XYZ file of C-alpha atoms in Angstrom:
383
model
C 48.467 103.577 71.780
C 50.730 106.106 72.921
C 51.722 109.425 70.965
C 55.455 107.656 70.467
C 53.504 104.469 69.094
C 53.659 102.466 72.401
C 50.921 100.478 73.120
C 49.087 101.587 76.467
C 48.961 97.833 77.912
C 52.886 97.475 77.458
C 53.595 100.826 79.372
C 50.770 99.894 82.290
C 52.601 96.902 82.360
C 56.155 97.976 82.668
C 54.820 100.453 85.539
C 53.128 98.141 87.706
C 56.835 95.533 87.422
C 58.922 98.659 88.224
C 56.007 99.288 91.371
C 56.371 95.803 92.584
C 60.422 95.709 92.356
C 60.151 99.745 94.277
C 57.356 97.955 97.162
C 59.763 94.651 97.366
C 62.948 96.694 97.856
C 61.030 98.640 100.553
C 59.877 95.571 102.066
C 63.287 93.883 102.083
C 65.251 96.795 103.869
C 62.102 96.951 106.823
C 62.592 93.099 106.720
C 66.590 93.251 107.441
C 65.885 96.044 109.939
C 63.636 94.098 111.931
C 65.482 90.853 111.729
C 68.425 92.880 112.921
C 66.805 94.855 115.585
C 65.447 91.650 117.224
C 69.263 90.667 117.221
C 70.606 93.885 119.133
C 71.604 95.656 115.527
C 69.701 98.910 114.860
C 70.779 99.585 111.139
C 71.797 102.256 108.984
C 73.079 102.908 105.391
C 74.019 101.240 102.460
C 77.626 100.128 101.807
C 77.680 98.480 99.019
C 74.952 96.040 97.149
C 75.319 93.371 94.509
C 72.504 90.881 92.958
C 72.475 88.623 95.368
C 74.106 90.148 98.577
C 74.461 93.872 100.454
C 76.498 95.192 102.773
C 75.298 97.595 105.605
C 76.187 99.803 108.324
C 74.696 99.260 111.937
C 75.222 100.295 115.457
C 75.236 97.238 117.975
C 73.571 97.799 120.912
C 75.731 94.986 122.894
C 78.955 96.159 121.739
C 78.066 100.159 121.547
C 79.719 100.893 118.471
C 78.966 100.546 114.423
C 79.567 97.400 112.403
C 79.109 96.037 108.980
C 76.384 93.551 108.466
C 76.567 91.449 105.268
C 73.282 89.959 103.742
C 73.219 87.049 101.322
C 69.793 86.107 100.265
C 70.063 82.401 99.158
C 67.144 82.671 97.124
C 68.555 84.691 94.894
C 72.130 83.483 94.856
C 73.602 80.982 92.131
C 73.931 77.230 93.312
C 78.089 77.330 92.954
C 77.999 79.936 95.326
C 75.863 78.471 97.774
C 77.689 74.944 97.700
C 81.179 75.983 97.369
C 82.043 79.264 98.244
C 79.903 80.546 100.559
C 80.235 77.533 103.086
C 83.872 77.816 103.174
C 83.472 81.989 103.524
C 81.548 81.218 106.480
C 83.594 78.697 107.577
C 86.781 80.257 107.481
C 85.708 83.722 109.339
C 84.233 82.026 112.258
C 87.820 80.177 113.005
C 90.514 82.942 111.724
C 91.737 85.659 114.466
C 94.066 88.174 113.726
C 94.286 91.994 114.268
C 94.932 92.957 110.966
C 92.267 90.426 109.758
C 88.230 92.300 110.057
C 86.775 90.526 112.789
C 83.374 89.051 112.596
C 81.466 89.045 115.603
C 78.122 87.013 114.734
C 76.936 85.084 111.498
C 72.796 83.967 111.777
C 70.525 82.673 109.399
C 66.967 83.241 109.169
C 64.401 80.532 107.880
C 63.663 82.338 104.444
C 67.039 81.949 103.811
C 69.109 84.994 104.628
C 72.573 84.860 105.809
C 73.692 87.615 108.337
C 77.717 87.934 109.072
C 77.950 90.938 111.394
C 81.555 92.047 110.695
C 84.068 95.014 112.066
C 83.251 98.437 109.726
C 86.650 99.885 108.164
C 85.478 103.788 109.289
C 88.453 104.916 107.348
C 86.724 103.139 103.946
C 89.247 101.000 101.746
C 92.678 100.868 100.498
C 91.797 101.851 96.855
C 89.516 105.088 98.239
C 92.487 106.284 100.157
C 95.212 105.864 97.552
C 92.853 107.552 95.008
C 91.734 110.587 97.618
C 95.706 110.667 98.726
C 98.077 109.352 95.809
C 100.996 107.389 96.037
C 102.711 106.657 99.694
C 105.898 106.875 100.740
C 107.830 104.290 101.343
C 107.727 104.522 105.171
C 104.031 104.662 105.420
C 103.599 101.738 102.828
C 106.304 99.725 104.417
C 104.220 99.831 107.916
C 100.670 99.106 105.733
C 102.016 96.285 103.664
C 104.119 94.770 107.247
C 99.986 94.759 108.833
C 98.815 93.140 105.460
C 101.808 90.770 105.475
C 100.852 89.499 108.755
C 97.549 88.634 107.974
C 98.513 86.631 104.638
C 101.391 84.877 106.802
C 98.559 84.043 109.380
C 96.198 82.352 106.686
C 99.509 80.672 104.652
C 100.728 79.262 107.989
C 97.069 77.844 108.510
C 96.526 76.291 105.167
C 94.322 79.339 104.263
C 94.127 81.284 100.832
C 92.207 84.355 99.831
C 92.483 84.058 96.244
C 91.034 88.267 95.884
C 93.474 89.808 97.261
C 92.896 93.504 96.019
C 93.029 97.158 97.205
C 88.763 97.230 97.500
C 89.104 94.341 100.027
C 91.196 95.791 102.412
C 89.622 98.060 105.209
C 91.816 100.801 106.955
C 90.432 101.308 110.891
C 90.296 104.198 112.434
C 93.743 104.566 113.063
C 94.380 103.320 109.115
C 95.479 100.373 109.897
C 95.192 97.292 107.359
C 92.140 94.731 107.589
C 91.922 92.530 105.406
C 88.233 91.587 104.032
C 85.962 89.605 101.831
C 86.653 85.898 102.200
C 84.280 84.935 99.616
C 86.841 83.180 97.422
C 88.896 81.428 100.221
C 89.272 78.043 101.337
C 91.413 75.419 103.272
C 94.025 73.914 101.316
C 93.544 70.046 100.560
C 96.850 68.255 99.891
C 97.924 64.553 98.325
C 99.172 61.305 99.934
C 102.996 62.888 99.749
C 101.567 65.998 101.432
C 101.508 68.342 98.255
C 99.301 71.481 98.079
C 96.639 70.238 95.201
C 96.449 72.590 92.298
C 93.443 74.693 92.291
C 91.368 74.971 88.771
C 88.803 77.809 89.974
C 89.386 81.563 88.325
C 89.036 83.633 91.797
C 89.101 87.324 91.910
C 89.979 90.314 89.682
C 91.843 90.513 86.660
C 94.459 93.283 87.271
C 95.631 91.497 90.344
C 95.300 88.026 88.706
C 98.477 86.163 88.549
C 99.778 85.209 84.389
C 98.957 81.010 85.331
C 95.383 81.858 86.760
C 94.851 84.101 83.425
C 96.255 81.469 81.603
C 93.369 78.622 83.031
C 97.136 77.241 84.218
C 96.210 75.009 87.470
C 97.856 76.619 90.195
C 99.097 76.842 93.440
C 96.667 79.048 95.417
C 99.521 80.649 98.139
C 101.739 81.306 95.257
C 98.810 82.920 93.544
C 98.209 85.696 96.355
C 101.688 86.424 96.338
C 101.463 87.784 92.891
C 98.232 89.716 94.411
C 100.441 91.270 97.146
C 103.103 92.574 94.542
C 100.728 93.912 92.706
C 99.428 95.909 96.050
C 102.536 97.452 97.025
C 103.694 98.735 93.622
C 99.731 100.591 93.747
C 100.656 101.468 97.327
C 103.705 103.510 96.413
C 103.002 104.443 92.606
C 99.944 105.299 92.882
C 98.644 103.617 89.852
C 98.268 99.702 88.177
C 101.207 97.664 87.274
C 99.822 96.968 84.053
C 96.887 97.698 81.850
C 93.838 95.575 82.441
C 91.823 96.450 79.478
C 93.947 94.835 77.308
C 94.291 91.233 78.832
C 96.513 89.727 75.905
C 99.010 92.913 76.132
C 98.765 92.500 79.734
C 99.950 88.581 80.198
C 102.292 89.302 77.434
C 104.003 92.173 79.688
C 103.535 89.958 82.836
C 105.263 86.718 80.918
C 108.366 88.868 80.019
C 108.258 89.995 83.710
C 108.348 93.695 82.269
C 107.568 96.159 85.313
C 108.040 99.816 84.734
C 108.316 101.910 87.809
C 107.877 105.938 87.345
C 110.944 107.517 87.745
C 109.129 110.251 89.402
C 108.464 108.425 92.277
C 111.792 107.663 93.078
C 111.607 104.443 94.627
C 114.299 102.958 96.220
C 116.166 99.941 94.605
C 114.849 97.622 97.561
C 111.575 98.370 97.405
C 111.350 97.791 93.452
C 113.424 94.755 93.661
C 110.422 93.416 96.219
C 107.937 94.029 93.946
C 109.684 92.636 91.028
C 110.270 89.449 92.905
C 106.956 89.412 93.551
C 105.941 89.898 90.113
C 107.755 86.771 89.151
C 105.617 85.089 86.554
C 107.671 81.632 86.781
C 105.888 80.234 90.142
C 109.165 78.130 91.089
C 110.298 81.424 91.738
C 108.294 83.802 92.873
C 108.528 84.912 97.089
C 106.711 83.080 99.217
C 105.120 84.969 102.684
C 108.021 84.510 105.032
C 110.488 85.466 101.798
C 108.558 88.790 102.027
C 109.019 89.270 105.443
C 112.589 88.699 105.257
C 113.279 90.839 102.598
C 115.526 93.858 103.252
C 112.999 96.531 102.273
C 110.435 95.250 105.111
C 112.505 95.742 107.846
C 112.325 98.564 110.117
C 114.662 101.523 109.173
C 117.208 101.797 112.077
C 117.868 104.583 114.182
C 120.405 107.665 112.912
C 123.490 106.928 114.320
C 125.482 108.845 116.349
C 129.683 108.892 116.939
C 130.309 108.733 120.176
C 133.769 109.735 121.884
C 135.148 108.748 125.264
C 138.108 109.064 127.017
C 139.609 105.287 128.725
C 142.043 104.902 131.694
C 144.820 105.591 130.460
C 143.614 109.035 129.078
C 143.147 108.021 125.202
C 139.999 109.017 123.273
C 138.408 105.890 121.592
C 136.237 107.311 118.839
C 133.418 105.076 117.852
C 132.210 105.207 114.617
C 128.218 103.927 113.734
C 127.877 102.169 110.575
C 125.396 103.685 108.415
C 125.989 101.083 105.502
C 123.234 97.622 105.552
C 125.346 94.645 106.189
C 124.035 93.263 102.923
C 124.539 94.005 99.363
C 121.917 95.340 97.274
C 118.970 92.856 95.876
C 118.988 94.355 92.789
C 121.797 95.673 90.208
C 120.463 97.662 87.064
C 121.718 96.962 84.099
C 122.362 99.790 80.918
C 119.489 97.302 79.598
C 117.061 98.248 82.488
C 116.783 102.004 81.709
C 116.138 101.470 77.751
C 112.027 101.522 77.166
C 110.452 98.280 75.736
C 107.091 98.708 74.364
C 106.766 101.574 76.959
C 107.808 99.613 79.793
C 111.415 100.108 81.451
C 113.250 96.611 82.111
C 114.303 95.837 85.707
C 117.430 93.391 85.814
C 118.015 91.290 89.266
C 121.418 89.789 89.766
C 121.014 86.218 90.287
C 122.220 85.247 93.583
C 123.257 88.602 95.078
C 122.684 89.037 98.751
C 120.638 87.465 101.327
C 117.734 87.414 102.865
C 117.227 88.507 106.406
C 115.760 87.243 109.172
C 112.066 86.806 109.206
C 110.161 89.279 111.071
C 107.633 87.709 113.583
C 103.960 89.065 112.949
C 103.224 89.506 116.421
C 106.010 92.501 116.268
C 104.203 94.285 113.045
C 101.186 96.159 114.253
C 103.301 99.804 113.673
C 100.965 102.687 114.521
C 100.654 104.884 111.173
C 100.711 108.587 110.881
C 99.298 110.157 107.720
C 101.430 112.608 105.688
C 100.058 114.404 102.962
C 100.571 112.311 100.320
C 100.738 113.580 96.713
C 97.995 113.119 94.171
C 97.732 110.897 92.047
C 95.012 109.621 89.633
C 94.809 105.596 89.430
């Protein structure tokens, strides 16, 4: 018995379990390092860990630079995951091919039942780590980031493909900060009816602050429609620096969400276009909410035009013909503000859309939305 009234046998005990978990860790990371040396992968730090898989860093001999190797031990995995999701994970990165989508070079399985998907490393880290080291974008450099993730989603939607965790932690920024979007683990292929329908899905997939009001609800729901809520959510962190709504209050939350509430900090200034996106975006009626290519179309992604310049020159017959450039869009605005839309509700500020104001533009192709980004200094701003 110890002086605290412990007996002797339960501490021995507890020290020899926390000695064999210590030994079996040990033996585990030598394991993966010689299982990856043997495959041309000489590995290096941790990048993340959970209880059944990790994520490392490791420099590839073949292909002289670093990648990310993630390791799934089956053994220790639950049986959902290694039926459902993780077939279709592994599935669905060995087909999909896009720039702004990580690439995975290899996936390998050893016979005591480890997975291996060797994967492209975001140097630059992920989308959340940069907003919180940076703050809030401007518009400019979030229109060019969202355009890259954009692409991607329109890639997977045009191929029957959803992600389903869509969130700022699972996309990667390259060296030049460009987007990549990660983690498939909650994906799959669309399955559709005899008439050709998208079939509801039933399965809660990813986080709660990006989840859309039907999948909070347990609401059967149309994955593609589902990531398009993720995506609003995205942009308004992208360029306010913080969450749309409160997460640690999930009723107040899907109440705020239902009554399609979204306050915007006036001291970001955002432009009417880009909060009209998001709002549509945020559109907790599904029948109405943007698709991809509505997205894509929408005023606020296109690319700002050049300054214009008048011009003056003289014709034959010795007039000047003064031309004039137009610096006005060719369409009205998306959104009008009503007097209601500036009162506070419950803390939240009320944006109004007119119903049928405008039109939508033409949709940008992805091939043409791989901008090159260059960093400002952003402002700071907690999230």
């Amino acid at each position: 018995m110890t002086n605290d009234g412990i007996p002797s046998k339960w501490l021995e005990e507890y020290a020899n379990n926390v000695t064999k978990l210590i030994f079996a860790s040990v033996y585990s990371m030598m394991d993966d390092a010689a299982v990856l040396k043997k495959r041309g992968y000489i590995m290096g730090g941790n990048l993340g860990e959970g209880s059944y898989a990790k994520v490392k860093s490791a420099f590839s001999e073949r292909l002289k630079f670093d990648v990310a190797v993630k390791i799934i031990d089956r053994k220790k995995a639950p049986l959902d995951f290694l039926e459902r999701f993780l077939p279709r994970e592994i599935d669905i990165l060995a087909k999909v091919n896009h720039r702004s989508i990580i690439k995975t070079y290899e996936i390998f399985e050893t016979s005591d039942g480890k997975v291996y998907i060797v994967m492209e490393l975001g140097v630059q880290g992920d989308l959340l780590e940069f907003i919180k080291s940076k703050g809030a974008m401007p518009e400019d450099i979030a229109r060019k980031m969202f355009r890259q993730l954009c692409a991607a989603i329109k890639y997977c939607h045009d191929s029957d493909i959803v992600h389903r965790d869509l969130k700022c932690e699972n996309l990667l920024l390259d060296k030049d900060y460009h987007i990549k979007l990660s983690d498939f683990g909650f994906s799959k292929r669309l399955t559709r009816d005899e008439d050709g329908k998208i079939i509801h899905s039933k399965t809660f997939c990813g986080s709660a602050a990006y989840a859309a009001p039907e999948v909070l609800q347990g609401i059967p729901y149309e994955p593609k429609i589902y990531d398009m809520w993720s995506l609003g959510v995205i942009l308004y962190i992208m360029v306010c620096g913080s969450m749309p709504y409160d997460d640690s209050n999930i009723r107040k939350m899907l109440r705020l969400q239902k009554e399609h509430r979204v306050h915007f900090p006036k001291s970001k200034n955002l432009t009417m276009e880009c909060k009209d996106l998001i709002y549509r975006m945020l559109q907790p009626d599904v029948a109405r909410r943007l698709h991809i290519d509505d997205v894509l179309s929408h005023v606020w992604m296109q690319p700002p035009k050049p300054k214009c310049v008048s011009t003056t020159s003289v014709m034959k017959n010795g007039e000047s013909s003064r031309t004039e450039c137009d610096h006005k869009p060719n369409h009205k605005s998306e959104v009008q503000v009503s007097s209601k839309s500036e009162s506070k509700q419950a803390g939240h500020s009320r944006l109004e859309v007119a119903e049928g104001v405008g039109k939508l533009g033409e949709i940008v192709k992805p091939d043409n939305l791989a901008d090159d980004v260059v960093l400002p200094q952003f402002e700071n701003t907690e999230i």
